[in-house]
mmCIF file of C-alpha atoms in Angstrom:
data_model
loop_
_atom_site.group_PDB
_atom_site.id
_atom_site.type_symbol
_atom_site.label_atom_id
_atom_site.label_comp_id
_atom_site.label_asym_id
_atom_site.label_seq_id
_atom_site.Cartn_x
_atom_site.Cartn_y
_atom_site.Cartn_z
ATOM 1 C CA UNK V 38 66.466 -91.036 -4.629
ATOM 2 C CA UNK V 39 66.627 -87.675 -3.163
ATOM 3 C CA UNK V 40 68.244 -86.940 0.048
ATOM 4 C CA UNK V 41 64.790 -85.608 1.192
ATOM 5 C CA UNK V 42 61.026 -84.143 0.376
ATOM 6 C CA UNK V 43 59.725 -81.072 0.842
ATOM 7 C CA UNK V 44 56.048 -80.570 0.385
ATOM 8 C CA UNK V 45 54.399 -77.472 0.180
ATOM 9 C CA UNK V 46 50.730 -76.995 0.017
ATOM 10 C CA UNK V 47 48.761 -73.745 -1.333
ATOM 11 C CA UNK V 48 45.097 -72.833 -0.001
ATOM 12 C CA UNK V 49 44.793 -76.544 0.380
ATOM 13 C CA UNK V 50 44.551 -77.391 -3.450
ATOM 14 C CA UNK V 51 48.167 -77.026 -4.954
ATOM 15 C CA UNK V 52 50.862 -79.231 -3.631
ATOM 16 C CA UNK V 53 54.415 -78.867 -4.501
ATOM 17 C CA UNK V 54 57.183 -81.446 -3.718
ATOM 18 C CA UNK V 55 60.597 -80.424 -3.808
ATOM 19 C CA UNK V 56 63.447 -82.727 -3.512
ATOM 20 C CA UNK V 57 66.318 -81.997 -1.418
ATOM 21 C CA UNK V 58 70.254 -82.319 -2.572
ATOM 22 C CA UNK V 59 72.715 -82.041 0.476
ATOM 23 C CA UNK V 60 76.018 -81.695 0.425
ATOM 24 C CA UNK V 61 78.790 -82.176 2.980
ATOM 25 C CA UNK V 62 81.996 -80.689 3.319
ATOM 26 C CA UNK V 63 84.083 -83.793 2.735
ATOM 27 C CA UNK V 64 82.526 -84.705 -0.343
ATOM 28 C CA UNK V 65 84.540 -81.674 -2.350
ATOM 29 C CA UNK V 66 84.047 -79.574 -5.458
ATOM 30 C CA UNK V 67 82.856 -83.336 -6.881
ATOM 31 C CA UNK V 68 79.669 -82.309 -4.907
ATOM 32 C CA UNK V 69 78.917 -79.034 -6.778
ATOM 33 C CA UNK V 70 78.982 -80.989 -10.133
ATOM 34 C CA UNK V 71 76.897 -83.621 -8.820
ATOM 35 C CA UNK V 72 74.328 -81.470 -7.228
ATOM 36 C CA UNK V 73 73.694 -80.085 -10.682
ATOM 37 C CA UNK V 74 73.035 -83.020 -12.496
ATOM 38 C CA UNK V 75 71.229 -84.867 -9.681
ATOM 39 C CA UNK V 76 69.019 -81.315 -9.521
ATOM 40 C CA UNK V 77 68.208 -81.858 -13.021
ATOM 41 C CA UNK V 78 67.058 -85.489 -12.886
ATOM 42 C CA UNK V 79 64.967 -84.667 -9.972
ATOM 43 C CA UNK V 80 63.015 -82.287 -12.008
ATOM 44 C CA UNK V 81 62.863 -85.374 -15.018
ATOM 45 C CA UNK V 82 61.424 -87.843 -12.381
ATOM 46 C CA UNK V 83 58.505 -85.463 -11.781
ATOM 47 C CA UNK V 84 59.594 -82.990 -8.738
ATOM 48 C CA UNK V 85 58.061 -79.454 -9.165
ATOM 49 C CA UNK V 86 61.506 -78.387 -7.985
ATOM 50 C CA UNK V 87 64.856 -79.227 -6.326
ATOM 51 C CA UNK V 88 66.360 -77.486 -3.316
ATOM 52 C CA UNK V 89 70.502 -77.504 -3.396
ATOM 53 C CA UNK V 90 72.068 -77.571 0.439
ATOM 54 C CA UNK V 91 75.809 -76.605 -0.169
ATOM 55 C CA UNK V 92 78.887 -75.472 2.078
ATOM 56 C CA UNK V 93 79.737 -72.117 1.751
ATOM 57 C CA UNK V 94 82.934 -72.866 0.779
ATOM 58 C CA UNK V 95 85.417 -75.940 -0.140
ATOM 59 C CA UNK V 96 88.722 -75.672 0.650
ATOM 60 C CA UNK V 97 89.790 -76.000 -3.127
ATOM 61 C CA UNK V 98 86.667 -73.681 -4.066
ATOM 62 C CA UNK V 99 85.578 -70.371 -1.745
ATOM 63 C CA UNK V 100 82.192 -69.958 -3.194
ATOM 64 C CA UNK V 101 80.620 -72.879 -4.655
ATOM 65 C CA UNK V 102 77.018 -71.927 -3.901
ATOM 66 C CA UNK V 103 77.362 -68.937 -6.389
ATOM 67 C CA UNK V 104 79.251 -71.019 -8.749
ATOM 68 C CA UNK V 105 76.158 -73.453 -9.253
ATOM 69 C CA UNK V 106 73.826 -70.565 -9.400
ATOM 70 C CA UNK V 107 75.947 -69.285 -12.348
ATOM 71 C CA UNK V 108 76.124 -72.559 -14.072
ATOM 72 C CA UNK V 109 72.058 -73.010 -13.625
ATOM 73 C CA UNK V 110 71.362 -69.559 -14.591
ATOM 74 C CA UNK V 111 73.405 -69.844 -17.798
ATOM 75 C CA UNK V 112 71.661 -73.389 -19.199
ATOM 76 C CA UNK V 113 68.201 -71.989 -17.656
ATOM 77 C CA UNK V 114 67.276 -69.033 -15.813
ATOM 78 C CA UNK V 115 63.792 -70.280 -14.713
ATOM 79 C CA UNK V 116 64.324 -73.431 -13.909
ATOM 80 C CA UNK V 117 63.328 -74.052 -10.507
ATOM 81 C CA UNK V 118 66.390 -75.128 -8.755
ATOM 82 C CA UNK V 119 67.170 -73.745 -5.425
ATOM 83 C CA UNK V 120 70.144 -73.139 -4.047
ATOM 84 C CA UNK V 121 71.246 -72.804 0.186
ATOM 85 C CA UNK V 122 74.616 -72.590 1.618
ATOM 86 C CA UNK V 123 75.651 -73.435 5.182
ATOM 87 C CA UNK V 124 78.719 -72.796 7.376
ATOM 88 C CA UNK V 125 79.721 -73.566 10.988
ATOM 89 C CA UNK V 126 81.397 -70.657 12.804
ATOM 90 C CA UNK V 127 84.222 -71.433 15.551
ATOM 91 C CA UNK V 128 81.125 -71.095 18.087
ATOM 92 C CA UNK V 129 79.244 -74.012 16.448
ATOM 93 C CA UNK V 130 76.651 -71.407 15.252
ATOM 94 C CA UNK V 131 74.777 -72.375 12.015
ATOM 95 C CA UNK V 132 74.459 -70.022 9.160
ATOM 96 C CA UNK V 133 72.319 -70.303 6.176
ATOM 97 C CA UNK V 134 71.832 -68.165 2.876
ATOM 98 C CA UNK V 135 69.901 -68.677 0.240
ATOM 99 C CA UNK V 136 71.788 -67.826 -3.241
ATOM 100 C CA UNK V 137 68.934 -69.350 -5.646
ATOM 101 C CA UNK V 138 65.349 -68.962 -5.184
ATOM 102 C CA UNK V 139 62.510 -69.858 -7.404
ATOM 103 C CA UNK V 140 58.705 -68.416 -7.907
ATOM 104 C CA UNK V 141 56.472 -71.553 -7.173
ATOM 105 C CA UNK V 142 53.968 -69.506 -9.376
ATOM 106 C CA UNK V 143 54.888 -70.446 -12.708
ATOM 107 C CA UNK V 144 55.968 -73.612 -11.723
ATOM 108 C CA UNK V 145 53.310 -75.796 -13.857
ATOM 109 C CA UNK V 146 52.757 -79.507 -12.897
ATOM 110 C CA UNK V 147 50.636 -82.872 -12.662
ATOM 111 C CA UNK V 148 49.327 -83.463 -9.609
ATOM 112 C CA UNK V 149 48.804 -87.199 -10.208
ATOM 113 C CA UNK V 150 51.828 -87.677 -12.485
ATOM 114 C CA UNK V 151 54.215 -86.348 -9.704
ATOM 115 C CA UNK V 152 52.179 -88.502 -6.696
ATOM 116 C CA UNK V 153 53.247 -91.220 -8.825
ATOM 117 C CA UNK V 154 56.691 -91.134 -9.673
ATOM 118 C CA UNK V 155 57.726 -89.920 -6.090
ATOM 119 C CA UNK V 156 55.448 -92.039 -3.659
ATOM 120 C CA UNK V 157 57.595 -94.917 -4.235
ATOM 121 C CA UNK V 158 60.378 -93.594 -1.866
ATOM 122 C CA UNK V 159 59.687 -95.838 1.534
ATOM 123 C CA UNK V 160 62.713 -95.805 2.979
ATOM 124 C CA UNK V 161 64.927 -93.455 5.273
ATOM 125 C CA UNK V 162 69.150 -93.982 6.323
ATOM 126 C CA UNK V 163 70.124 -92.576 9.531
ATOM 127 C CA UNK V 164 73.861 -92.184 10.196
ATOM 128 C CA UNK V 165 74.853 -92.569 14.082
ATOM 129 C CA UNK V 166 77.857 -91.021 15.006
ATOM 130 C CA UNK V 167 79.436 -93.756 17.679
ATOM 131 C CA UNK V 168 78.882 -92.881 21.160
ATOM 132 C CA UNK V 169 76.213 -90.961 21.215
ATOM 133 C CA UNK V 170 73.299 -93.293 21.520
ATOM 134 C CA UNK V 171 72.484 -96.540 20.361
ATOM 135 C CA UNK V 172 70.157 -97.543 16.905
ATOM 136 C CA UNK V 173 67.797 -99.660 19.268
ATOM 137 C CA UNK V 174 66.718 -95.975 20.728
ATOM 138 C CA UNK V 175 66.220 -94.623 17.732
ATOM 139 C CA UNK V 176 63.909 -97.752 16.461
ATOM 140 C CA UNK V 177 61.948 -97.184 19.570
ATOM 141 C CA UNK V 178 61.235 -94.340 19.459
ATOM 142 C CA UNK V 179 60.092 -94.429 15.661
ATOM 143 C CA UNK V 180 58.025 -97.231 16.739
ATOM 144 C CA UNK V 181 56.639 -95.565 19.908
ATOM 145 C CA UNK V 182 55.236 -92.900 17.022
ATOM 146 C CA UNK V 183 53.719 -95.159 14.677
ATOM 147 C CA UNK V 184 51.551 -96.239 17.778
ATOM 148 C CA UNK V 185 50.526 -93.399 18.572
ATOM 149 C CA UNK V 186 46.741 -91.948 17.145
ATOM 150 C CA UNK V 187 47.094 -88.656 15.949
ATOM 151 C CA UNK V 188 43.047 -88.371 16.905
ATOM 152 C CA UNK V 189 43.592 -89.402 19.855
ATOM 153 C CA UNK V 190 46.860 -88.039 21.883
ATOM 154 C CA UNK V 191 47.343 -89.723 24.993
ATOM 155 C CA UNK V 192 49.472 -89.651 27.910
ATOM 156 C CA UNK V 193 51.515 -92.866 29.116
ATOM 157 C CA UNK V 194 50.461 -94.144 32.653
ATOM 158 C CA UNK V 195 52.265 -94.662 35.000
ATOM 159 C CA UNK V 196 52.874 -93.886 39.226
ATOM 160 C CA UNK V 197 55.717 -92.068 40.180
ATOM 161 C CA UNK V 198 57.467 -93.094 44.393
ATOM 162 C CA UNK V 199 56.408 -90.350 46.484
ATOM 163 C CA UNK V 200 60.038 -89.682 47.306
ATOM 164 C CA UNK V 201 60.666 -88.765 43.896
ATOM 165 C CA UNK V 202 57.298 -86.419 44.271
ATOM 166 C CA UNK V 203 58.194 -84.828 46.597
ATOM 167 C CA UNK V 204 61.841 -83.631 45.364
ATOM 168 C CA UNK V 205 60.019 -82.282 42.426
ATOM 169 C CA UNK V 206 58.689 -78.311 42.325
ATOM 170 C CA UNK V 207 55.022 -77.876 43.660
ATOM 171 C CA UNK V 208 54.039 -76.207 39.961
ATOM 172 C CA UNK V 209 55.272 -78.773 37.763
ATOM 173 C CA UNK V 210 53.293 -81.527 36.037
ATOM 174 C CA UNK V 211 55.900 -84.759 36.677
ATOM 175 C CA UNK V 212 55.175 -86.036 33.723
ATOM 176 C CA UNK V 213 56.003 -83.097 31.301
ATOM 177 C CA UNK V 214 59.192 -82.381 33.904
ATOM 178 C CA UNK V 215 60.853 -85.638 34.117
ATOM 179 C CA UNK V 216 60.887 -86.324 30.483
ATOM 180 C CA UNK V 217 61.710 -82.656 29.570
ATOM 181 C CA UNK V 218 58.842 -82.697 27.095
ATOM 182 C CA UNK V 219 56.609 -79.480 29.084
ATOM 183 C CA UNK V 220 54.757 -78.811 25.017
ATOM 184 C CA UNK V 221 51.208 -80.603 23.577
ATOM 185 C CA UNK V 222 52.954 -80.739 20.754
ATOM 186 C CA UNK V 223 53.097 -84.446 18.541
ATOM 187 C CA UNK V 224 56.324 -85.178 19.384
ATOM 188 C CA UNK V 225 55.978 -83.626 22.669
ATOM 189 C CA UNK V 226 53.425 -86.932 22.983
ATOM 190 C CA UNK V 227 55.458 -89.244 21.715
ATOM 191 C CA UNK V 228 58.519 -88.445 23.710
ATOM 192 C CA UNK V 229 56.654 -89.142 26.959
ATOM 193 C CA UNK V 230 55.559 -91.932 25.800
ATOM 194 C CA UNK V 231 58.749 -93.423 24.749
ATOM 195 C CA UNK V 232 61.030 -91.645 27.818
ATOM 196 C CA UNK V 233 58.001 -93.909 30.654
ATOM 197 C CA UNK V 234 58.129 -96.416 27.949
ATOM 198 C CA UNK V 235 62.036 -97.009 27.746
ATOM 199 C CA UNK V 236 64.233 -95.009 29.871
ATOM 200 C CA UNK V 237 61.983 -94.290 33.188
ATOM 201 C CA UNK V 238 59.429 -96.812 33.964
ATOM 202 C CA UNK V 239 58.359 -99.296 37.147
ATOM 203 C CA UNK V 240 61.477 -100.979 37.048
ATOM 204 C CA UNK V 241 63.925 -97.568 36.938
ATOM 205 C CA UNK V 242 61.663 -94.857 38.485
ATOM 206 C CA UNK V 243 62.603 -96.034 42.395
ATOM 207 C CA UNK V 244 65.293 -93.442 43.587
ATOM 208 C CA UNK V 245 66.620 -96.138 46.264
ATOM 209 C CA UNK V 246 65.693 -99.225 47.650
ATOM 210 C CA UNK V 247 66.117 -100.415 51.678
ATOM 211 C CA UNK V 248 68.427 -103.447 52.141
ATOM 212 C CA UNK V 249 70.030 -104.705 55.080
ATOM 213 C CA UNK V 250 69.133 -100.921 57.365
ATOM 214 C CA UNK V 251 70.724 -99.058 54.416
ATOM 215 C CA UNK V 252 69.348 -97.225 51.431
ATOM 216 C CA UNK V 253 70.826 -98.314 48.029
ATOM 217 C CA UNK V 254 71.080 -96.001 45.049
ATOM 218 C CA UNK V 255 68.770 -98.071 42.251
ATOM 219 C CA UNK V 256 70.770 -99.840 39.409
ATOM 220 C CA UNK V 257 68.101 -101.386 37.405
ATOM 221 C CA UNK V 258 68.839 -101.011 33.729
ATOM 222 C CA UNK V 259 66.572 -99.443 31.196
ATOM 223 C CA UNK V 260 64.755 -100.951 28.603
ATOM 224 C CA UNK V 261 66.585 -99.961 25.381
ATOM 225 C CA UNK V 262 69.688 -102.330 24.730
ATOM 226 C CA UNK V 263 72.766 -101.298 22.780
ATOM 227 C CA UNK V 264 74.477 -103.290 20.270
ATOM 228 C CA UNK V 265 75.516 -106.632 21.275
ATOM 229 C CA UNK V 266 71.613 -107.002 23.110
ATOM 230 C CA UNK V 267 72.532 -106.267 26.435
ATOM 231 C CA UNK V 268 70.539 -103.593 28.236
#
């Protein structure tokens, strides 16, 4: 299966799917010869095209990108492969060429033959680096959007203390503000409902509470747990 699908649609009648090949630094110059054939057998399984993400450079090869794009060019020069490169600068700054691009015009195809062969791909892997969050947040919130009608965006309820009002700027809607989210976007919907779903609801919105003549910071928990089930 391919690391990922891009689809691209054309005056609404032509749709092209693309299936994405990425490579990561520690996999080595193996990767370059495996991103070739697993390029290849993407375009065999039916995918108008294949899109190769590459590091710049390996640190037994400096320029693998334009390696592939030599290899490709030589067994094919129109077949429509692309090829990307990426590299992280000391400032954690993302750069991106593209070495290989392709002319989606002569590409030539079966609508219903390629629906086919690549609708079968239903699931998605997520790799969590330890420590920073937990899966349960990330299956929440996944299953906060499947709820969701896109016809039909609404807002989650809910009725923020007045001493948390009134700490917040005149001009700001709380809802977009406390959850960060200020867009109308989808996931701009979703998030809100998720964040008043999971992280700040009734039992984690009160600031304080008043016990024995003193106020007392709240410590309730939120709703997502992390791995071994406790909140």
């Amino acid at each position: 299966f391919a690391d990922g699908v891009i689809v691209i649609e054309e005056n609404a009648t032509n749709k092209y799917k693309l299936a994405v090949e990425f490579k990561r630094v520690n996999e080595g110059i193996h990767g370059i010869l495996t991103a070739l054939g697993q390029s290849q057998a993407y375009l065999k399984k039916g995918y108008h095209g294949t899109i190769i993400i590459i590091p710049a450079e390996y640190s037994t090869h400096s320029a693998p990108g334009e390696y592939l794009k030599s290899v490709i060019d030589l067994i094919a020069e129109n077949l429509p492969i692309m090829i990307f490169t990426y590299s992280i600068n000391s400032e954690k700054d993302l750069n991106i060429n593209c070495i290989r691009s392709i002319n989606l015009s002569s590409v030539t195809f079966d609508i219903a033959e390629v629906t086919n062969q690549t609708s079968t791909i239903s699931t998605q892997w997520a790799h969590l680096r330890e420590g920073s969050t937990e899966p349960d947040t990330f299956y929440r919130y996944l299953q906060t959007a499947k709820s969701i009608d896109l016809t039909e965006l609404n807002e989650p309820t809910i009725q923020f203390p007045n001493e948390l009002l009134y700490v917040l700027p005149a001009d700001v809607d709380p809802l977009k503000y406390l959850s960060n989210a200020p867009g109308d976007t989808y996931h701009d919907f979703v998030w809100r409902n998720f964040w008043f779903t999971y992280v700040i609801n009734e039992r984690t919105l009160p600031l304080f509470t008043f016990e024995d003549g003193e106020n007392k910071v709240g410590d309730a928990s939120s709703s997502l747990i992390i791995n071994d089930g406790s909140p």
